[in-house]
Short mmCIF file of N, CA and C in Angstrom, two decimals:
data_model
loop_
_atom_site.label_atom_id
_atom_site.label_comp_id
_atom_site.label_asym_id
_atom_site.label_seq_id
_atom_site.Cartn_x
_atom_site.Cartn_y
_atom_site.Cartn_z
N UNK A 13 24.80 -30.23 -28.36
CA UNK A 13 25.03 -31.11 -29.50
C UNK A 13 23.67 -31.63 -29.98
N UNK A 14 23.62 -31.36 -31.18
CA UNK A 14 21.98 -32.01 -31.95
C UNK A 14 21.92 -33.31 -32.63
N UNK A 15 21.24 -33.74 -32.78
CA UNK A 15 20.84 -34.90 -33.34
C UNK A 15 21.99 -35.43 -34.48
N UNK A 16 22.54 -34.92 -34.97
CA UNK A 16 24.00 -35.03 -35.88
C UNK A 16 24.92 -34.86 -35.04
N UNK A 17 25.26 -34.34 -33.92
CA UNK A 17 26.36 -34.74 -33.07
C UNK A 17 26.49 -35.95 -32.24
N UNK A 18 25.18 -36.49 -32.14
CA UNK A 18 24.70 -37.88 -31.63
C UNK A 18 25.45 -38.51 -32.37
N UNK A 19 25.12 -38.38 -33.66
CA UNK A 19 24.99 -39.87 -34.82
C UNK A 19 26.50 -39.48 -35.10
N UNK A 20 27.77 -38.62 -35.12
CA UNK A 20 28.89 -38.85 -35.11
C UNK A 20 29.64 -39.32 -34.37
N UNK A 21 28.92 -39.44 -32.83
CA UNK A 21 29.59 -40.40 -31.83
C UNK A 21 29.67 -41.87 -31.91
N UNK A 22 28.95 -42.36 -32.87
CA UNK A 22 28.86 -43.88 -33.44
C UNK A 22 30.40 -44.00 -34.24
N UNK A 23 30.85 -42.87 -35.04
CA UNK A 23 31.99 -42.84 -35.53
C UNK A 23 33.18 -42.61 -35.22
N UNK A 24 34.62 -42.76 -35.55
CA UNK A 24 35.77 -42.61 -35.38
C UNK A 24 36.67 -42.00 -36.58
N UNK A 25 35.83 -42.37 -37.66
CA UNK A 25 36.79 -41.89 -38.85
C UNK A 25 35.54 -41.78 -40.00
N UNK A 26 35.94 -40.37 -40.48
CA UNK A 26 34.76 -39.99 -41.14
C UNK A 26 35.28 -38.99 -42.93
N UNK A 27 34.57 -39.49 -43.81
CA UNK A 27 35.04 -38.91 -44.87
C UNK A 27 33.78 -37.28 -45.51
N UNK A 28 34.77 -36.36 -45.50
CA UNK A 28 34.29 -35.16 -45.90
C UNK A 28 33.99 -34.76 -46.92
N UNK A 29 32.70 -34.35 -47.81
CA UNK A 29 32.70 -34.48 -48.87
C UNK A 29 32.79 -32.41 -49.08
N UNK A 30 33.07 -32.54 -50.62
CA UNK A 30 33.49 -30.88 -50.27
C UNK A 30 32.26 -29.82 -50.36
N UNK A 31 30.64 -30.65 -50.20
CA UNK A 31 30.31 -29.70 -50.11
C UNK A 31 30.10 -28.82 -48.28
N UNK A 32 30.48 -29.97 -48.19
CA UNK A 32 31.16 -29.24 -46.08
C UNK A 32 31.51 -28.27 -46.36
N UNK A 33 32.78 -27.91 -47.08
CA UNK A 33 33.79 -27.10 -46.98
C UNK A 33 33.18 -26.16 -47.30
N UNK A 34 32.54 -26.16 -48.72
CA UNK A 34 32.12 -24.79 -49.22
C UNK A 34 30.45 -24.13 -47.78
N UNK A 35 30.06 -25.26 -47.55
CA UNK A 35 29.16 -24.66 -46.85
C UNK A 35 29.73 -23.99 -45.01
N UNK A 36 30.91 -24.30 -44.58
CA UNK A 36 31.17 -23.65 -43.75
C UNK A 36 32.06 -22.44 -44.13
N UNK A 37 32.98 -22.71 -45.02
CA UNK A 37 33.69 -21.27 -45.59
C UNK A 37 32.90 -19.96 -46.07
N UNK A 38 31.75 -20.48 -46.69
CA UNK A 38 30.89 -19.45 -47.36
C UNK A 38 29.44 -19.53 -46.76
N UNK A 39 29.70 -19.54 -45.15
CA UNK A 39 28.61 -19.42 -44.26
C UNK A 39 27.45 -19.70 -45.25
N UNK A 40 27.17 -21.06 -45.53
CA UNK A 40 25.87 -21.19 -46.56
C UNK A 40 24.90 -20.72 -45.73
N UNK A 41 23.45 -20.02 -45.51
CA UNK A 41 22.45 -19.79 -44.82
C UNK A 41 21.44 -20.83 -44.13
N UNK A 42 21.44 -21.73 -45.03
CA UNK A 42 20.90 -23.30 -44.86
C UNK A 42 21.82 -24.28 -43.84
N UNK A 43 23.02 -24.54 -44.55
CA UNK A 43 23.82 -25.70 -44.00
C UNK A 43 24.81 -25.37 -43.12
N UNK A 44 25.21 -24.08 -42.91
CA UNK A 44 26.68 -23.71 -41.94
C UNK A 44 26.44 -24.27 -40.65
N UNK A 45 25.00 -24.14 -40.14
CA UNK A 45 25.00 -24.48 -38.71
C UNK A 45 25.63 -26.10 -38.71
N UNK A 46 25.13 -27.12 -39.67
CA UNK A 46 25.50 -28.37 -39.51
C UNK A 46 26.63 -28.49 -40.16
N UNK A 47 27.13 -27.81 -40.92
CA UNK A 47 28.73 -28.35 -41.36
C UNK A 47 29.72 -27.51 -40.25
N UNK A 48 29.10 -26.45 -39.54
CA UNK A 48 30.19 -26.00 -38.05
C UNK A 48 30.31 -27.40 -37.15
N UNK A 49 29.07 -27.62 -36.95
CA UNK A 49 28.62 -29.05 -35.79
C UNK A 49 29.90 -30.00 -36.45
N UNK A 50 30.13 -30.45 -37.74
CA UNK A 50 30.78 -31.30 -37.94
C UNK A 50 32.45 -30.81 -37.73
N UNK A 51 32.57 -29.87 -38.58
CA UNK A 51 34.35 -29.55 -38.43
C UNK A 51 34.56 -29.46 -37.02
N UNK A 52 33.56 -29.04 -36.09
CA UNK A 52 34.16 -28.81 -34.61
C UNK A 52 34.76 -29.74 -34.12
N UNK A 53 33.67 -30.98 -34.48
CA UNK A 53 34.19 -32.48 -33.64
C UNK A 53 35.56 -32.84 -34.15
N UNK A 54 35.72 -32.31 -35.65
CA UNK A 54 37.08 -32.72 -36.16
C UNK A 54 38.14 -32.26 -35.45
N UNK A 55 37.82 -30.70 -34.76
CA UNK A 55 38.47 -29.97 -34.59
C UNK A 55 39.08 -30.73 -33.10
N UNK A 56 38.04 -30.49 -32.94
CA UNK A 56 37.84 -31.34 -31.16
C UNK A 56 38.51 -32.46 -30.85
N UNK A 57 38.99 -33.38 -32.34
CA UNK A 57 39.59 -34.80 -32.31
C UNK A 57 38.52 -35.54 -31.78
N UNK A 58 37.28 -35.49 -31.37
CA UNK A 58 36.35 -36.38 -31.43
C UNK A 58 35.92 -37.31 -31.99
N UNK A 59 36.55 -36.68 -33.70
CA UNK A 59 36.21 -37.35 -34.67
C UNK A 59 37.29 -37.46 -35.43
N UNK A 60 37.71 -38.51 -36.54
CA UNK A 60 38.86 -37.88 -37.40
C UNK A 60 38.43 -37.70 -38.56
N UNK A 61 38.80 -36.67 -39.61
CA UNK A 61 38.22 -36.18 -40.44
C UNK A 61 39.28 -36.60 -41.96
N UNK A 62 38.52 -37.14 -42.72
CA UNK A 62 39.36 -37.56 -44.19
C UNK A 62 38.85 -36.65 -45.35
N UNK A 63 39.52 -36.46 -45.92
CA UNK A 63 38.89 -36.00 -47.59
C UNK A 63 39.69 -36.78 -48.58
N UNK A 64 39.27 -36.05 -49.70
CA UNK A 64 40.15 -36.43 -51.24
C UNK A 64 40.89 -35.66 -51.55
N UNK A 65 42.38 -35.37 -51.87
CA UNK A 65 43.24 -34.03 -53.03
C UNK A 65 42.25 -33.69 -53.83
N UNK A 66 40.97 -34.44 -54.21
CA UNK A 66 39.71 -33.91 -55.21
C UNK A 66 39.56 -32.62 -54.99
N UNK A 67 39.42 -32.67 -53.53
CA UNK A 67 38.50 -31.42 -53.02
C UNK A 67 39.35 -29.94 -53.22
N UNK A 68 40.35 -30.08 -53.55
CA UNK A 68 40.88 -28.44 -53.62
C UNK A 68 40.67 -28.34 -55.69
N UNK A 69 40.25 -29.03 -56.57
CA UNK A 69 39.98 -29.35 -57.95
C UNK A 69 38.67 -28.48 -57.33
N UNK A 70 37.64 -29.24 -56.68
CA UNK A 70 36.54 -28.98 -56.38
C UNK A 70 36.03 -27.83 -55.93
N UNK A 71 36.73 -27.47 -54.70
CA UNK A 71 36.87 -26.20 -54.12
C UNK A 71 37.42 -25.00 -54.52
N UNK A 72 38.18 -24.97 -55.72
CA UNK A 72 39.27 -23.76 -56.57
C UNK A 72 38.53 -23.34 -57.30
N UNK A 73 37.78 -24.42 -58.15
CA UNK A 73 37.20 -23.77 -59.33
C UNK A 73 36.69 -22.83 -59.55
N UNK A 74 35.16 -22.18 -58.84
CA UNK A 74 34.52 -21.41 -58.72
C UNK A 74 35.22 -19.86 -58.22
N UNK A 75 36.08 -19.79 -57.16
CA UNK A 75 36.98 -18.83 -56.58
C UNK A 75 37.70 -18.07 -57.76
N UNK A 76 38.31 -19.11 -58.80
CA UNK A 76 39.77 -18.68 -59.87
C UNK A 76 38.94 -18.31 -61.05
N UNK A 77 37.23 -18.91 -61.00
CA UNK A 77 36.80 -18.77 -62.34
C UNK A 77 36.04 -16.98 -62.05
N UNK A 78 35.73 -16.57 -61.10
CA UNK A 78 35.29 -15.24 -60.45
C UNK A 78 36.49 -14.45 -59.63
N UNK A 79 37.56 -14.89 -60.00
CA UNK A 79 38.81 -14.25 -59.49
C UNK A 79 38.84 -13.45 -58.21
N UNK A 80 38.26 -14.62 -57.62
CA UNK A 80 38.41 -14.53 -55.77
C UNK A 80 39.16 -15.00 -55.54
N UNK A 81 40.61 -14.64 -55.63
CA UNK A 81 41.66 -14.93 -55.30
C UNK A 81 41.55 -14.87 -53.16
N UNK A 82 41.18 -14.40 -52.60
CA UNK A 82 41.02 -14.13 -50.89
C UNK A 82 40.19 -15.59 -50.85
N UNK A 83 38.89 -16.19 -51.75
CA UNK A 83 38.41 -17.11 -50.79
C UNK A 83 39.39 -18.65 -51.40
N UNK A 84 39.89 -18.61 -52.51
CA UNK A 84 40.96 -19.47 -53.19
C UNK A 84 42.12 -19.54 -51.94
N UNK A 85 42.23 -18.81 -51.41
CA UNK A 85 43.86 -18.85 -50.68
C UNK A 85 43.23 -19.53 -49.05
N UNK A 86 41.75 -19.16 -48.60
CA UNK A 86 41.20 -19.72 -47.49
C UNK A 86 40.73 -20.97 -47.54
N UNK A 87 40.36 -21.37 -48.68
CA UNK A 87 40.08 -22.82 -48.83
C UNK A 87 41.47 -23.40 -48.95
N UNK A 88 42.34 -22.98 -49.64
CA UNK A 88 43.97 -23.79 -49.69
C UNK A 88 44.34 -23.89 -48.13
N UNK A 89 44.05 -22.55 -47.51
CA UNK A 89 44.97 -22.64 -46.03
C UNK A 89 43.95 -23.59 -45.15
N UNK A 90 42.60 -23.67 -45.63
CA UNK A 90 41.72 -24.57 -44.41
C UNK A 90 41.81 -25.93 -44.53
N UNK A 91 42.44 -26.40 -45.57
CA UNK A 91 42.57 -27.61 -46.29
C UNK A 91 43.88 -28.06 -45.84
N UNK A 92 44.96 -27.47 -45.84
CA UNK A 92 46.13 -27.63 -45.51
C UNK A 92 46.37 -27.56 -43.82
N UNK A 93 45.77 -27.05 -43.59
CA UNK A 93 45.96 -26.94 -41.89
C UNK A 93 44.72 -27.41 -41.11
N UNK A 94 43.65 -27.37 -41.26
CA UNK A 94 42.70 -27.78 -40.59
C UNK A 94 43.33 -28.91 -39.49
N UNK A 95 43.06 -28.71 -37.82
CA UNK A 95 43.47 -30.12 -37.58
C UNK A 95 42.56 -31.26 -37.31
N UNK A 96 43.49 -32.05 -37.30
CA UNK A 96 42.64 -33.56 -37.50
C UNK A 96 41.74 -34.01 -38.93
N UNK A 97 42.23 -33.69 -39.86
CA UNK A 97 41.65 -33.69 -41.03
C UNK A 97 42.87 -34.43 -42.29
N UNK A 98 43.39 -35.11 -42.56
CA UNK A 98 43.70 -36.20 -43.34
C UNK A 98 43.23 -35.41 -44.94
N UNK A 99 44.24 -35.14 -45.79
CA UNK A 99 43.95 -35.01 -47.41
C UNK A 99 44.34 -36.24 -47.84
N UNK A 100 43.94 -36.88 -48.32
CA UNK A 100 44.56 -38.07 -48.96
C UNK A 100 44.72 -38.31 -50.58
N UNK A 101 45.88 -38.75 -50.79
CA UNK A 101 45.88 -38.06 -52.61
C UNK A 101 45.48 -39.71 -53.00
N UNK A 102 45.72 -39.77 -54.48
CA UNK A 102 44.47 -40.54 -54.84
C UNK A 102 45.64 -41.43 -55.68
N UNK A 103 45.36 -43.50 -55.38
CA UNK A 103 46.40 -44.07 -55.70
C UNK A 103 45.76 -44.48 -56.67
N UNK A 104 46.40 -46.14 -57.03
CA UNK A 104 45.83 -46.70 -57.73
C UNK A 104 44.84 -47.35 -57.16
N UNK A 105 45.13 -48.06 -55.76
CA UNK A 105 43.75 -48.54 -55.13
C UNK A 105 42.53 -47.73 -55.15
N UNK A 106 42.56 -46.52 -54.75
CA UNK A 106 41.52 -46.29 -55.17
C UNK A 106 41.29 -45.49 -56.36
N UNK A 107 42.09 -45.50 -57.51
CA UNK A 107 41.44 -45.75 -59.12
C UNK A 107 40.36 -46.76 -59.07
N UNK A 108 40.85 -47.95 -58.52
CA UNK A 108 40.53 -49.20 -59.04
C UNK A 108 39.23 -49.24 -58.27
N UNK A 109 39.23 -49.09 -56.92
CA UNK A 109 37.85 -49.04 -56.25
C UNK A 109 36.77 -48.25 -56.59
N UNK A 110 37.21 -46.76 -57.19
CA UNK A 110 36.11 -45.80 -57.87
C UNK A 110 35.36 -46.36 -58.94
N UNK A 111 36.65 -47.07 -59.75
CA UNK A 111 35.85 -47.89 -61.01
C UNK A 111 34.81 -49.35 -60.80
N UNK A 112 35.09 -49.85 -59.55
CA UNK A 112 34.29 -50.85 -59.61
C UNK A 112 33.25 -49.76 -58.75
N UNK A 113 32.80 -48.86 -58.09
CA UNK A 113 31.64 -48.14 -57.56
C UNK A 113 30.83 -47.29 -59.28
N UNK A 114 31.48 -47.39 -60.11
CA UNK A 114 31.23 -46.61 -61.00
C UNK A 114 30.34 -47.37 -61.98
N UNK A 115 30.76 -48.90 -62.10
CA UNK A 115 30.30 -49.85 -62.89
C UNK A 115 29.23 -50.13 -62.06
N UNK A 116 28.93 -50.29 -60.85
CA UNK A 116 28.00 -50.73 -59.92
C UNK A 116 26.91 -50.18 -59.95
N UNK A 117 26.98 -48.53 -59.16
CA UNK A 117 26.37 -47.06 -59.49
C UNK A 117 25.74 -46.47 -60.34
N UNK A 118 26.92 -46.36 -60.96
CA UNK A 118 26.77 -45.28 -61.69
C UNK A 118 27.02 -43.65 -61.63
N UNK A 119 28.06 -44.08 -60.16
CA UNK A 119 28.56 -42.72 -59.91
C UNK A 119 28.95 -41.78 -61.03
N UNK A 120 29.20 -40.74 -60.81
CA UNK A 120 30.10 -39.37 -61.46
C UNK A 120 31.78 -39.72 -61.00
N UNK A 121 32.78 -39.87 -61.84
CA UNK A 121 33.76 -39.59 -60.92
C UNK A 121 34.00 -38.92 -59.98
N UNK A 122 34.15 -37.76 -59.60
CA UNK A 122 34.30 -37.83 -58.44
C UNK A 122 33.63 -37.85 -57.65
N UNK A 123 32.40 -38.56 -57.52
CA UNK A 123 31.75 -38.94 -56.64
C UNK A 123 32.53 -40.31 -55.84
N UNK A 124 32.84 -40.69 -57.13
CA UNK A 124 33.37 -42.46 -56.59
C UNK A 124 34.74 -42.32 -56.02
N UNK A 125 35.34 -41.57 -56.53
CA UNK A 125 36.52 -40.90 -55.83
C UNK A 125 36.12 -40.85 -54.43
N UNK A 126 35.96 -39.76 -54.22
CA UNK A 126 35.38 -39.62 -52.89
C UNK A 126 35.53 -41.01 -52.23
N UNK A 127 34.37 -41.62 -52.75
CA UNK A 127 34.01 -42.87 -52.09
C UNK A 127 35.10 -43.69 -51.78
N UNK A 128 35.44 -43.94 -52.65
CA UNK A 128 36.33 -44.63 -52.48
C UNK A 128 37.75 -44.68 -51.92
N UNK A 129 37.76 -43.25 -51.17
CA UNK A 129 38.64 -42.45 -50.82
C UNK A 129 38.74 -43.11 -49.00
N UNK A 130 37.13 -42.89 -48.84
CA UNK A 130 36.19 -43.34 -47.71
C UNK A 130 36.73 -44.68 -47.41
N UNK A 131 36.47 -45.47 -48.64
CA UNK A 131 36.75 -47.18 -48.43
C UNK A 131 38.11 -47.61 -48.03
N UNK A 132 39.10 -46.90 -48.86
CA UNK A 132 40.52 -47.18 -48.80
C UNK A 132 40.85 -46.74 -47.45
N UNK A 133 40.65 -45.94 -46.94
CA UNK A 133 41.12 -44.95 -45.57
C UNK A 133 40.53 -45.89 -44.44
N UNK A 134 39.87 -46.42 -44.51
CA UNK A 134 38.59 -46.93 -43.32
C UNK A 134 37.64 -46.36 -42.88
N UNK A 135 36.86 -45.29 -43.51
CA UNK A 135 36.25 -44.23 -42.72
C UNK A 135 35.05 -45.17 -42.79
N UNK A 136 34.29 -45.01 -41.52
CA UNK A 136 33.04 -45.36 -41.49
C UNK A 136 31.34 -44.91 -42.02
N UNK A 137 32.05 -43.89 -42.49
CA UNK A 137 30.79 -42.89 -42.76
C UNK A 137 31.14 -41.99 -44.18
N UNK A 138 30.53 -41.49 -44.99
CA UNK A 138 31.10 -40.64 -45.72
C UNK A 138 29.51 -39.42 -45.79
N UNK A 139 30.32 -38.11 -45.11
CA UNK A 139 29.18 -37.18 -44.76
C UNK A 139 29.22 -36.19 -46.08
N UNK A 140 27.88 -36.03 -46.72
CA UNK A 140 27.88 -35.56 -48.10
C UNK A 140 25.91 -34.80 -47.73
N UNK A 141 26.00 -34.05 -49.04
CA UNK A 141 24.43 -33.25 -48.90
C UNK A 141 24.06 -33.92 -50.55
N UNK A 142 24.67 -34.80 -50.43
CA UNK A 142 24.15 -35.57 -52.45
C UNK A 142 23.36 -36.75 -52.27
N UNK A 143 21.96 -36.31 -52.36
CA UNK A 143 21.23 -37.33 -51.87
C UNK A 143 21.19 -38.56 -52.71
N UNK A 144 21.84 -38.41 -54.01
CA UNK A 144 21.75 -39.66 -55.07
C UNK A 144 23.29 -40.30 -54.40
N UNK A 145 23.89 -40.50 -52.90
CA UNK A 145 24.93 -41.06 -52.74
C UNK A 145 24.15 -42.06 -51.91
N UNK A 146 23.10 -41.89 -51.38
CA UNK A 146 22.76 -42.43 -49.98
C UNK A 146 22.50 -43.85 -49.77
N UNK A 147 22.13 -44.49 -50.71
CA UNK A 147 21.95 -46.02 -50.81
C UNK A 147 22.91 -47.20 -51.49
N UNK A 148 24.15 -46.86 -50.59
CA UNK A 148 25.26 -47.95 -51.47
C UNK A 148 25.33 -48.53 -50.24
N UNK A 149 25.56 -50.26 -50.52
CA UNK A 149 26.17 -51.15 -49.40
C UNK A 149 27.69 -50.64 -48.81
N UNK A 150 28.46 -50.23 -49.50
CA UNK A 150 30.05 -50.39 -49.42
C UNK A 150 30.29 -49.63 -48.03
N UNK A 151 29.70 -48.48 -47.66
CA UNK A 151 29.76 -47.56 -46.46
C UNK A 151 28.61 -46.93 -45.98
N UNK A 152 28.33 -46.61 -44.63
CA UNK A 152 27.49 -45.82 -44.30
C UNK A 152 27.44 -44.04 -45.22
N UNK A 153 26.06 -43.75 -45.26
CA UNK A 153 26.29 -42.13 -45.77
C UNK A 153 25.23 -41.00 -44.89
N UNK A 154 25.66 -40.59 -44.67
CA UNK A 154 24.89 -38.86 -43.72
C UNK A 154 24.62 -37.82 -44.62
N UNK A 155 23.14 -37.54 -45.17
CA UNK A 155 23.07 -36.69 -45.63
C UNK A 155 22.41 -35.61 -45.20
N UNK A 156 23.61 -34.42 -44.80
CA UNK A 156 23.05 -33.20 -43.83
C UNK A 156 21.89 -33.01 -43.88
N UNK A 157 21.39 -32.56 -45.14
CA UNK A 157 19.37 -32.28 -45.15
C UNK A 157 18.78 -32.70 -44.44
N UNK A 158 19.28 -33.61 -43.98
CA UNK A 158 18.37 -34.48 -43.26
C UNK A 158 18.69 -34.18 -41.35
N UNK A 159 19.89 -33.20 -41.15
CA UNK A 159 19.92 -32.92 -40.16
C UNK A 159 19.81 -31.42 -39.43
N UNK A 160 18.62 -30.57 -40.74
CA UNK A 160 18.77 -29.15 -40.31
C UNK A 160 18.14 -29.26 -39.18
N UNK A 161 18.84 -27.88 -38.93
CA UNK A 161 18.14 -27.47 -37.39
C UNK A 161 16.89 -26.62 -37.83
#
């Protein structure tokens, strides 16, 4: 376990941002080693793992717009089954919380989504590779770059 498996043992509940997903599904060359390190612990129940319903918006697009229908159906089935991993669809609380991170920020929607996805759930951490997330009071943030091997 490396230096990012350390710093997830501080945690219990952790929010996934989707560029995890795409970087372990599509073995990124850069990031797979540290987004494996992370889904494992999820896997492991070490950790518990949250996202947004964002993330399959997020994750489809590119697949349906290049009519990769095979990696469209692996992101649906890794999303849907993954265990220990929490989709959480998106209420009004956190409408309302994205918009006050948005007025604050200056997030992107779904950035604040996300976030706020994080806030509503309890997650302690929200693990993302978007380095313009990294300096908000509201939650801790992990940005992989910062944990290549």
């Amino acid at each position: 376990m490396g230096r990012l498996g350390d710093e997830l043992k501080k945690y219990q509940r952790i929010l996934i941002d989707t560029n995890l997903f795409i970087y372990l599904m599509e073995k990124h060359p850069q990031y797979f080693q540290v987004a494996r390190e992370i889904f494992e612990q999820i896997e492991k129940g070490q950790v518990y793992g949250i996202t947004s319903i964002l993330v399959l918006t997020e994750l489809l697009t590119k697949p349906l717009k290049d009519n990769n229908e095979n990696l469209a159906r692996s992101y649906k089935a890794a999303i849907s089954t993954f265990p220990n991993l929490s989709v959480k669809h998106i209420d009004s609380n956190i409408c309302i919380t994205a918009a006050e991170l948005r007025a604050k920020y200056g997030f992107k929607t779904p950035d604040a989504i996300f976030i706020a996805t994080a806030i509503e759930e309890g997650a302690e951490v929200f693990i993302t590779n978007d380095i313009r997330l990294r300096n908000m009071a509201e939650i801790n943030c992990i940005i992989i770059s910062d944990y290549l091997y």
